[in-house]
GROMACS .gro file of C-alpha atoms in nm:
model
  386
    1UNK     CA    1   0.540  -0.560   1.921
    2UNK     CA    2   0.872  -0.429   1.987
    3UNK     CA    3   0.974  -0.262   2.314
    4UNK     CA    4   0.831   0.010   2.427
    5UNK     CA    5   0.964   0.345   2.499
    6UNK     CA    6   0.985   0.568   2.792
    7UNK     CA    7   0.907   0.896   2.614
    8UNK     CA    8   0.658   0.984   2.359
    9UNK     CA    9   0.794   0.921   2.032
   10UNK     CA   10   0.767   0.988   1.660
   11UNK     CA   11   0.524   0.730   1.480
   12UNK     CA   12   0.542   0.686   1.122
   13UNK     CA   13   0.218   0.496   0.916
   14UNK     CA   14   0.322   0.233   0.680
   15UNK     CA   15   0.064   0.139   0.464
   16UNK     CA   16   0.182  -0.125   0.187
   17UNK     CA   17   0.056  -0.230  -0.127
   18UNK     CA   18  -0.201  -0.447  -0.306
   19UNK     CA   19  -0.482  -0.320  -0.459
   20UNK     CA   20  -0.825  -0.377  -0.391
   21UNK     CA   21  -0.649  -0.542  -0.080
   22UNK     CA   22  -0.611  -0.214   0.089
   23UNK     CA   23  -0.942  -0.174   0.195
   24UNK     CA   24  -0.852  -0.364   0.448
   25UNK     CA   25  -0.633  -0.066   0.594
   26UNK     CA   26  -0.915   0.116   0.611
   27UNK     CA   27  -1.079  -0.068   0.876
   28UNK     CA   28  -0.802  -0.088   1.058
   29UNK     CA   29  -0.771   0.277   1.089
   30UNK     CA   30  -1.114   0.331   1.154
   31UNK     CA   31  -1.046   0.098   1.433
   32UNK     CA   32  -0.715   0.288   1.546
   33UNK     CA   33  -0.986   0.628   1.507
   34UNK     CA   34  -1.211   0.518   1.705
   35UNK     CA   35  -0.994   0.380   1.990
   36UNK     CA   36  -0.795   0.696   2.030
   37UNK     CA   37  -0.911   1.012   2.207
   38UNK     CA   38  -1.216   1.204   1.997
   39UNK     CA   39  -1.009   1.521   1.975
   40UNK     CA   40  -0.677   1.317   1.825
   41UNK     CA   41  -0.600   1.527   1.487
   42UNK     CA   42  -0.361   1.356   1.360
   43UNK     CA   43  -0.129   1.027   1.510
   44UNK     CA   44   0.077   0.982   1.249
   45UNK     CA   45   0.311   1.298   1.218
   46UNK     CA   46   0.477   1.061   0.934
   47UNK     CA   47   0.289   0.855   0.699
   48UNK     CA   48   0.433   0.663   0.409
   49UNK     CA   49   0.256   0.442   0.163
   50UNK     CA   50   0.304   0.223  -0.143
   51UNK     CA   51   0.065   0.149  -0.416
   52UNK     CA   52  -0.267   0.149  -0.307
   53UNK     CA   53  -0.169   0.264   0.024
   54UNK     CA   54  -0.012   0.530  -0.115
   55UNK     CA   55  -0.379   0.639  -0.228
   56UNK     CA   56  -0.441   0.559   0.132
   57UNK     CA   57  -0.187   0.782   0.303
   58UNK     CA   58  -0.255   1.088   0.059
   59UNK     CA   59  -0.638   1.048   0.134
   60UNK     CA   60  -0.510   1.114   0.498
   61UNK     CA   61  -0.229   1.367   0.429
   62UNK     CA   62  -0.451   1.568   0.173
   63UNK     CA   63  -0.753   1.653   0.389
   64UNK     CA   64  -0.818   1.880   0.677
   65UNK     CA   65  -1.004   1.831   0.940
   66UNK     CA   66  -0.981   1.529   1.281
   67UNK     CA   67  -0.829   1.238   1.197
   68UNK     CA   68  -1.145   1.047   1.294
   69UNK     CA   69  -1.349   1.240   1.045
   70UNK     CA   70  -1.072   1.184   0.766
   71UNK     CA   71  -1.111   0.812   0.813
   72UNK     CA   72  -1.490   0.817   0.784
   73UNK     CA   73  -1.451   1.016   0.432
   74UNK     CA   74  -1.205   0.760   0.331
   75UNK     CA   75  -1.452   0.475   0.459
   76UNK     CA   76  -1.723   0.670   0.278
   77UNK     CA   77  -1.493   0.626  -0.062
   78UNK     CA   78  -1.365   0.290  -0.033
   79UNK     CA   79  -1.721   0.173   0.056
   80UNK     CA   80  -1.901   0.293  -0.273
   81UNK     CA   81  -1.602   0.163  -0.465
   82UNK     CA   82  -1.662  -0.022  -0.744
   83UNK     CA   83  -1.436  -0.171  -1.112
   84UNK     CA   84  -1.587   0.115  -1.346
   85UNK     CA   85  -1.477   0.406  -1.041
   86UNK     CA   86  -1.095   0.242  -1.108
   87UNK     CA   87  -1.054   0.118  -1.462
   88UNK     CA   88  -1.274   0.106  -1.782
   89UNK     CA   89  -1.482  -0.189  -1.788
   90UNK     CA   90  -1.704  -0.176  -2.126
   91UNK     CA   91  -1.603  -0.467  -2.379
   92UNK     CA   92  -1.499  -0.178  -2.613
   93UNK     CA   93  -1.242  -0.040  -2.352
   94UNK     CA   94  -1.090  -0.423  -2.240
   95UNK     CA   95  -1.065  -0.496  -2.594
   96UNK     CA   96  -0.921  -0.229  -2.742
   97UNK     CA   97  -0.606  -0.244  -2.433
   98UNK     CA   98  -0.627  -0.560  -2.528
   99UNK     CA   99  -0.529  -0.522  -2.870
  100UNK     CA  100  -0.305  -0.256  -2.832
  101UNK     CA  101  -0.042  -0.454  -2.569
  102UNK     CA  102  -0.110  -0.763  -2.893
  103UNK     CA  103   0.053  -0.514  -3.134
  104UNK     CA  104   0.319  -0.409  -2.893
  105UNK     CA  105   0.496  -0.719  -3.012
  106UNK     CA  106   0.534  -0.605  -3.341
  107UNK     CA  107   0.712  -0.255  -3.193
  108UNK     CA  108   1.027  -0.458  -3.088
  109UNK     CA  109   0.785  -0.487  -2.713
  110UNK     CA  110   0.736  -0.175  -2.643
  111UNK     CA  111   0.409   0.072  -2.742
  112UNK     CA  112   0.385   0.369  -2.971
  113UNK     CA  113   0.240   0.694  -2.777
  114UNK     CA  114   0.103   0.639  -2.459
  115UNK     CA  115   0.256   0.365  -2.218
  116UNK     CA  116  -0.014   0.034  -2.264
  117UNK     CA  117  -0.128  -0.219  -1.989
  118UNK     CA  118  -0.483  -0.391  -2.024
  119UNK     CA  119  -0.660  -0.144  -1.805
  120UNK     CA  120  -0.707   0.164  -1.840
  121UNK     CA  121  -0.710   0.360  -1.503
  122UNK     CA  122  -0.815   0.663  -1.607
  123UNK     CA  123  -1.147   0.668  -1.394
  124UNK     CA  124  -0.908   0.657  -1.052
  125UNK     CA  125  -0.700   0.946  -1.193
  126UNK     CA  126  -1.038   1.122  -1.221
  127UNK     CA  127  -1.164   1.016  -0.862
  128UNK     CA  128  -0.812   1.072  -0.706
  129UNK     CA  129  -0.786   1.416  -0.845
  130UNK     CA  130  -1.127   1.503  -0.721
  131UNK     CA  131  -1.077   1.379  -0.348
  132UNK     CA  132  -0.697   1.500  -0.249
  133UNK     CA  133  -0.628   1.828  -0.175
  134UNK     CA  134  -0.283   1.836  -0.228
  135UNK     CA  135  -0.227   2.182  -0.115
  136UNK     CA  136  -0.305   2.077   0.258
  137UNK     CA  137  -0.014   1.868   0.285
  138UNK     CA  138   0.174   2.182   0.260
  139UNK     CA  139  -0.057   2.363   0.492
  140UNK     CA  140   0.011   2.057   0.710
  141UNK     CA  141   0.371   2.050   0.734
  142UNK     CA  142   0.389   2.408   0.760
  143UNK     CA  143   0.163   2.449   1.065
  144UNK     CA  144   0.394   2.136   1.206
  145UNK     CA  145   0.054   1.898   1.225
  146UNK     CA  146   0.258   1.691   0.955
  147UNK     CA  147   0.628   1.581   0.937
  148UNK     CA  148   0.664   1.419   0.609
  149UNK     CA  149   0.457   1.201   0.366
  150UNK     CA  150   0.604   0.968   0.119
  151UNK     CA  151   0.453   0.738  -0.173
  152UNK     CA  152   0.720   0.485  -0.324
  153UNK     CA  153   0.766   0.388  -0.723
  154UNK     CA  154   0.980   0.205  -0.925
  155UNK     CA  155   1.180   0.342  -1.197
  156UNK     CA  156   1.158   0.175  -1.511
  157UNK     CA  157   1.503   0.303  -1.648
  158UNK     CA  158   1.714   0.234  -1.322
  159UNK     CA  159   1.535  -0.045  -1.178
  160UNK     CA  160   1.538   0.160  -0.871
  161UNK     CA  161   1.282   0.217  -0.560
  162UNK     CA  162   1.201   0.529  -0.572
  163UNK     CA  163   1.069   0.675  -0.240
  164UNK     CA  164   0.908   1.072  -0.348
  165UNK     CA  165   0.906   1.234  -0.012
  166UNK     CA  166   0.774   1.586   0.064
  167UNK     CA  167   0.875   1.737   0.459
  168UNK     CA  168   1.058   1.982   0.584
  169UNK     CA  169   1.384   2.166   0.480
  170UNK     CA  170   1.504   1.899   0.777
  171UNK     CA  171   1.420   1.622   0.562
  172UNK     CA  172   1.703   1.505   0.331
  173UNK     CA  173   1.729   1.281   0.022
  174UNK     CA  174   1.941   0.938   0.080
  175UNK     CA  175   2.028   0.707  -0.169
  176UNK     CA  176   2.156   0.341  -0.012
  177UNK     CA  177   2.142  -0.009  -0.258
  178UNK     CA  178   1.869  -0.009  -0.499
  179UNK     CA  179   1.655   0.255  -0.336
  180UNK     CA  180   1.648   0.637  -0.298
  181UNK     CA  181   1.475   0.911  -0.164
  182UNK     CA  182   1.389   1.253  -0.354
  183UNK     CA  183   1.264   1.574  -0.209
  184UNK     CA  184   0.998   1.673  -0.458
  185UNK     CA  185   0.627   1.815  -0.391
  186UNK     CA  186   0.387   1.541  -0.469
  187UNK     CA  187   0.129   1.571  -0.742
  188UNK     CA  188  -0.135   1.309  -0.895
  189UNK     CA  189   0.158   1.151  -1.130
  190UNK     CA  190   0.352   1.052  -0.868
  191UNK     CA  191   0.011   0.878  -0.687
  192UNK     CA  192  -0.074   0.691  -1.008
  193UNK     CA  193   0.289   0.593  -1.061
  194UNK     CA  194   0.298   0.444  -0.702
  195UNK     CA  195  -0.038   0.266  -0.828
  196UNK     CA  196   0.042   0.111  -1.148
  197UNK     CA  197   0.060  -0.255  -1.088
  198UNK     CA  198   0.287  -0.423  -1.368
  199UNK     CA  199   0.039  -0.491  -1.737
  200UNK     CA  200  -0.266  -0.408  -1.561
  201UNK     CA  201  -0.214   0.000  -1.554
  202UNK     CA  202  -0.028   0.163  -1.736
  203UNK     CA  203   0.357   0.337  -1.681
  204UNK     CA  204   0.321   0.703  -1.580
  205UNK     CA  205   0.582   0.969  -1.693
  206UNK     CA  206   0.778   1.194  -1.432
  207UNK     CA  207   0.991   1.406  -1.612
  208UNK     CA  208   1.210   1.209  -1.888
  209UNK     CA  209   1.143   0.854  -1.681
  210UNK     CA  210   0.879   0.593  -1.640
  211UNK     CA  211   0.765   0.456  -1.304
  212UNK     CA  212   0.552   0.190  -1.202
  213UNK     CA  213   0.390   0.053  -0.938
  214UNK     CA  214   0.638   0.071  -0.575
  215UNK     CA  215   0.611  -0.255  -0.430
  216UNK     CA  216   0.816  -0.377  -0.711
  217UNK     CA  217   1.171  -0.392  -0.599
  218UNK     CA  218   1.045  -0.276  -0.237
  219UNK     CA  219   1.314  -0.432  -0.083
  220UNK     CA  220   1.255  -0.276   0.239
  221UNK     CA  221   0.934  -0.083   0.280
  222UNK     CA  222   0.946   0.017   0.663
  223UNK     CA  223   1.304   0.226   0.578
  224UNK     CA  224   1.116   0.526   0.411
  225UNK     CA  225   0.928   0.586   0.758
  226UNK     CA  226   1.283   0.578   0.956
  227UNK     CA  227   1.458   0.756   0.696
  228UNK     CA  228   1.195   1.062   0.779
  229UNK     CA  229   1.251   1.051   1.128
  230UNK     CA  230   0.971   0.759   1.266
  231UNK     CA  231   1.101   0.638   1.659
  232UNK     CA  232   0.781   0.421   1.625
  233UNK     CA  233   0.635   0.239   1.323
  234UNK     CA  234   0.277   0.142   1.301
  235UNK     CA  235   0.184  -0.115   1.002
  236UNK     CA  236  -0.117  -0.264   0.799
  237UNK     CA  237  -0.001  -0.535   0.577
  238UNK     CA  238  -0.264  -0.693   0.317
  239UNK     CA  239  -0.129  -1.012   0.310
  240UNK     CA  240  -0.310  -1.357   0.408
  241UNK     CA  241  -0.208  -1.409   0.759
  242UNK     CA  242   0.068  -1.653   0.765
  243UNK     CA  243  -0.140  -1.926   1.006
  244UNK     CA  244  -0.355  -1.968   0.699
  245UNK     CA  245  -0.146  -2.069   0.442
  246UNK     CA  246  -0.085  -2.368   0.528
  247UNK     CA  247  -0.478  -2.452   0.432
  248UNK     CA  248  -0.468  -2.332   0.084
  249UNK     CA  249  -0.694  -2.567  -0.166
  250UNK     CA  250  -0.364  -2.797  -0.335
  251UNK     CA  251  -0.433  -2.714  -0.705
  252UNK     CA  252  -0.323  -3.031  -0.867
  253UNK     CA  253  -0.319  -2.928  -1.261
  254UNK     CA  254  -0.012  -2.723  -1.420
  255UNK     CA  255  -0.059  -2.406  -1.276
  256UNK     CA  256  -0.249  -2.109  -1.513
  257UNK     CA  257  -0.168  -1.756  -1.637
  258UNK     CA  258  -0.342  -1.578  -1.319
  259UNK     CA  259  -0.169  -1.866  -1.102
  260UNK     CA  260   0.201  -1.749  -1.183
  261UNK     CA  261   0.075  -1.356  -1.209
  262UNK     CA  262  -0.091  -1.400  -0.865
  263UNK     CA  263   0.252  -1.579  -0.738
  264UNK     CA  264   0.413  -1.267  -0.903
  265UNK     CA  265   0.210  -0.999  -0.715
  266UNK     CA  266   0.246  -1.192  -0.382
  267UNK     CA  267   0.618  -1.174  -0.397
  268UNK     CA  268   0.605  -0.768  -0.465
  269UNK     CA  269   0.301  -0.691  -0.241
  270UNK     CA  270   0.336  -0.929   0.017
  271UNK     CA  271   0.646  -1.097   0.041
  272UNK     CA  272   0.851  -0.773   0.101
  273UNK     CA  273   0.672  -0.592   0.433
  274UNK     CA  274   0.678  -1.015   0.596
  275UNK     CA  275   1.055  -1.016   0.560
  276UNK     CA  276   1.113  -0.681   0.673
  277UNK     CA  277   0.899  -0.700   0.969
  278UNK     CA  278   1.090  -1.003   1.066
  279UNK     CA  279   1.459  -0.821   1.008
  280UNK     CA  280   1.320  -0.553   1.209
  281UNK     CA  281   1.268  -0.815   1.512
  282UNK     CA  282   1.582  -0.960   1.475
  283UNK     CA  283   1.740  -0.580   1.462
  284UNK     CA  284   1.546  -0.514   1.777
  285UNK     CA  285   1.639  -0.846   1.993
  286UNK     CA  286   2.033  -0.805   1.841
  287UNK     CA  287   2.029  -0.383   1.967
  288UNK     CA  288   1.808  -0.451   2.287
  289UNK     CA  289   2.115  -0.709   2.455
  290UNK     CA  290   2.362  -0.462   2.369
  291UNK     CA  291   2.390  -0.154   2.568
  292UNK     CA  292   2.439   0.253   2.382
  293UNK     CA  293   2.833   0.185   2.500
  294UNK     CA  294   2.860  -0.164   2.373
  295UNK     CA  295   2.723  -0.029   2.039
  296UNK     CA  296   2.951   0.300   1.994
  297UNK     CA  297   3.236   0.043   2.088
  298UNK     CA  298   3.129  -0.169   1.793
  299UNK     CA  299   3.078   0.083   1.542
  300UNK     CA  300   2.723   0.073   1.556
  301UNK     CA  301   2.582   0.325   1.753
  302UNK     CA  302   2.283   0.415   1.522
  303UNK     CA  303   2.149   0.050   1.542
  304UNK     CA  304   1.855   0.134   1.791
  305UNK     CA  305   1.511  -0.073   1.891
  306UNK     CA  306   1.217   0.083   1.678
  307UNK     CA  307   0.928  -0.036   1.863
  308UNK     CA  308   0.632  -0.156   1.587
  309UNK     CA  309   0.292  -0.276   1.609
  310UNK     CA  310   0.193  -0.465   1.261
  311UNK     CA  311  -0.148  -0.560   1.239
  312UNK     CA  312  -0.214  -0.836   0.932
  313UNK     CA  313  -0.562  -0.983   0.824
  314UNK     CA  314  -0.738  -1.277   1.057
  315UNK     CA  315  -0.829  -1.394   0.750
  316UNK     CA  316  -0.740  -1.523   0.398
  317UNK     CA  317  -0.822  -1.275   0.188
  318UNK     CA  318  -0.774  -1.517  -0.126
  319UNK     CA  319  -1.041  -1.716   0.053
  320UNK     CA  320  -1.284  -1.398   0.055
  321UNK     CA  321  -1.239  -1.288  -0.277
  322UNK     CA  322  -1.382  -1.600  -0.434
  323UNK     CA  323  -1.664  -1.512  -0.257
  324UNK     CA  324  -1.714  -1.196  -0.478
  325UNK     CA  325  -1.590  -1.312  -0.832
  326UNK     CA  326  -1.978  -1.274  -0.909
  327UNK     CA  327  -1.955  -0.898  -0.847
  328UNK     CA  328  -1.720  -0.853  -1.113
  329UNK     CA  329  -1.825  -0.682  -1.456
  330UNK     CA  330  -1.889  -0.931  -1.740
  331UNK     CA  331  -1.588  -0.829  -1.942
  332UNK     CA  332  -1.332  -0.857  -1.627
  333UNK     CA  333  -1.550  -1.207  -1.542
  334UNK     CA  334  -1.442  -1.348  -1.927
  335UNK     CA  335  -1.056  -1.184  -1.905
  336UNK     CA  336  -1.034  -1.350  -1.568
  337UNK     CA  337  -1.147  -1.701  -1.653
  338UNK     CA  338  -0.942  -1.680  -1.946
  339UNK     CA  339  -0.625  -1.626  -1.758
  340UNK     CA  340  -0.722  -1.876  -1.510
  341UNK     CA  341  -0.829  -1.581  -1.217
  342UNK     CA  342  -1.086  -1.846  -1.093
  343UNK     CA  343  -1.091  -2.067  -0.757
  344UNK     CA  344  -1.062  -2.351  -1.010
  345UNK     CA  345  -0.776  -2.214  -1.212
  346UNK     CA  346  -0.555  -2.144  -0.889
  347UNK     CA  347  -0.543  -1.762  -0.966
  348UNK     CA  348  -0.774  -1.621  -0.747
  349UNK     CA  349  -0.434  -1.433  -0.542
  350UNK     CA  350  -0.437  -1.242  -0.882
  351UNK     CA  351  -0.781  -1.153  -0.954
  352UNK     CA  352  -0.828  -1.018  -0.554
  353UNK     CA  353  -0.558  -0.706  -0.638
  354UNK     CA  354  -0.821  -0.559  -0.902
  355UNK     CA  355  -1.158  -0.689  -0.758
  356UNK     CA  356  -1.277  -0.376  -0.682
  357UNK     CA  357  -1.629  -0.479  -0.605
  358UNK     CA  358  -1.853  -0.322  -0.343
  359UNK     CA  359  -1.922  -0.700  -0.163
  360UNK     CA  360  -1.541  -0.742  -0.182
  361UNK     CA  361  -1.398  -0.375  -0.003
  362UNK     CA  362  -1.711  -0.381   0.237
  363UNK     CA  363  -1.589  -0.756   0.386
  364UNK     CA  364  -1.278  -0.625   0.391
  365UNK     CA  365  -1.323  -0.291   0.573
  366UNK     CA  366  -1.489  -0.446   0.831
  367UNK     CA  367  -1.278  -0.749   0.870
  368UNK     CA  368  -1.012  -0.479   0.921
  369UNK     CA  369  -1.203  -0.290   1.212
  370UNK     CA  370  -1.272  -0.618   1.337
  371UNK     CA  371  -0.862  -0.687   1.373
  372UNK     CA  372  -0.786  -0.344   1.520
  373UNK     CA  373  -1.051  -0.383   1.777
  374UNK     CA  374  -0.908  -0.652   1.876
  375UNK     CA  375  -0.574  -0.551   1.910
  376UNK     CA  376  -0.742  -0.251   2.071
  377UNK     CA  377  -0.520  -0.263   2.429
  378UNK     CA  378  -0.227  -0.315   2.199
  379UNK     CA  379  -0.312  -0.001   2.039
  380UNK     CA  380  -0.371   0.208   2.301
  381UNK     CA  381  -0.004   0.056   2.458
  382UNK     CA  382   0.160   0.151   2.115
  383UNK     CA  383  -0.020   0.481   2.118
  384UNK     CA  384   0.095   0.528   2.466
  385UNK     CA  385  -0.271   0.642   2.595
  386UNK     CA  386  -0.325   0.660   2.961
   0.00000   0.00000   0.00000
């Protein structure tokens, strides 16, 4: 954790990609719920999430109502989750995406119509669209118990992160290398583009462009929360903590379709928050020798400490989700194996981001209360909480 503060300050959520993965924030924030004060309504007065924790921070930002009771609704959710509540899962379904992507080959690569991937996520659209109230994140930020909210994309025409933000008039738009920020109100389009993941669901349409799933091309996915104002960051990564990964099974044969994919997702889910979270510690060591004079003389008087807390899984997730394969409908089983998404094939990294499977979320909602209990005098530090 970074230093601490003398005065209460702004803390911004980060909740990043990956998934099925994300149930693991989940816990973690029923942890965070629980350890706070009963009458907390909301700690976060700046949330910002990608992918599937963009489904995460909306679930938070578009309901009413104590922040501890928002967390057991979203519990309630993630906990009766299961494939057919995210993505089709009859043969007929599979097959026909399938099929559709195969003739997509014959169209110069690209598909007639609707944008193709071999899922089709219509089900979460329907569940998404049922559960967010989007008109209380207006309410919110009007009545001042919310700052900003922001869900990140990437634009398939500039190949640019895409951060859609929606705050105050305070709030402006920014634009540095690779990655912007736009003012808009968020709707349902702009959740499900944060959400596609790359040839699993498909491209959604926002105005005359195409976006995808954020953590692709996420260079940096703490900025968002500073860009809106966050003194304090607070965030729940998905990946396998790095003191396991040295103990991963050594797959010996040439490595499978799921393999690379799974190598593939890493690098966008994962990869990204690690390396930020480790610039932001060398930011804070290089800004907490020098003092508020030293940096005006040096040109750099906004470089400032941003005190974090980052709380990452105790466990390996890949490890987990081989435990839950089984769980899996019969036509995601056979598209699985055939890709190689099996502890044998090496691609078990890939299958976990879809294994939406009640065995699956459960272990991983409670391995992430587990964590944040642990943590809990960290929290309550972070928090500042007499």
């Amino acid at each position: 954790m970074g230093k601490k503060n003398n005065s209460k300050a702004k803390i911004g959520l980060v909740l990043s990609g990956g998934g099925a993965r994300a149930a693991y924030q989940v816990g973690v924030l029923k942890a965070v719920a629980e350890i706070l004060p009963k009458e907390t309504n909301n700690p976060f007065p700046i949330i910002c999430g990608t992918s599937a924790g963009a489904i995460n921070t909306l679930a938070i930002a578009g309901r009413a109502g104590p922040f501890s009771l928002r967390i057991k609704k979203l519990e309630a959710i993630w906990r009766q989750l299961d494939a057919k509540s995210v993505y089709r899962t009859d043969f007929f379904g599979v097959f026909k995406n399938s099929i559709n992507m195969f003739f997509s080959f014959f169209n110069s690569g690209y598909a007639l119509g609707k944008p193709k991937a071999l899922l089709d996520n219509t089900p979460l659209r329907q569940l998404l669209e049922n559960y967010i109230r989007f008109r209380h994140v207006d309410e919110a930020i009007a009545n001042g118990e919310l700052e900003a909210v922001s869900i990140t994309a990437v634009s398939y025409s500039t190949g640019k992160s895409v951060t859609f933000f929606q705050g105050t008039e305070a709030h402006e738009p920014w634009e540095r290398s690779r990655r912007i920020g736009v003012h808009t109100d968020l709707t349902i389009d702009h959740l499900m583009a944060s959400s596609a993941i790359p040839t699993l669901f498909p491209a959604i349409q926002i105005g005359d462009r195409y976006f995808g799933d954020g953590a692709v091309r996420q260079l940096k996915p703490i900025s968002p929360a500073l860009h809106l104002g966050a003194e304090k960051v607070f965030v729940i990564g998905v990946s396998d903590n790095p003191i396991h990964k040295g103990q991963q099974p050594l797959i010996k044969h040439s490595p499978s379709i799921a393999q690379i994919i799974g190598h593939m997702f890493n690098s966008a889910f994962i990869d990204s928050i690690e390396s930020d979270l480790e610039t932001l510690r060398s930011i804070n060591r290089l800004a907490e020798k020098m003092t508020e004079e030293e940096r005006e003389k040096r040109g750099v008087g906004d470089l400032k400490p941003v005190d974090f807390l980052a709380i990452l899984p105790s466990q390996p997730i890949d490890k987990i989700a081989s435990d839950y394969l089984h769980e899996l409908p019969k036509s995601i089983k056979i598209f699985l194996k055939l890709t190689g998404a099996t502890t044998q094939g090496g691609g078990v990294s890939a299958a976990s981001y879809v294994m939406f499977s009640r065995g699956f979320c459960r272990n991983l909602i409670d391995m992430g209360y587990k964590d944040g209990m642990a943590q809990k005098d960290a929290i309550l530090d972070f928090f500042e909480v007499e």
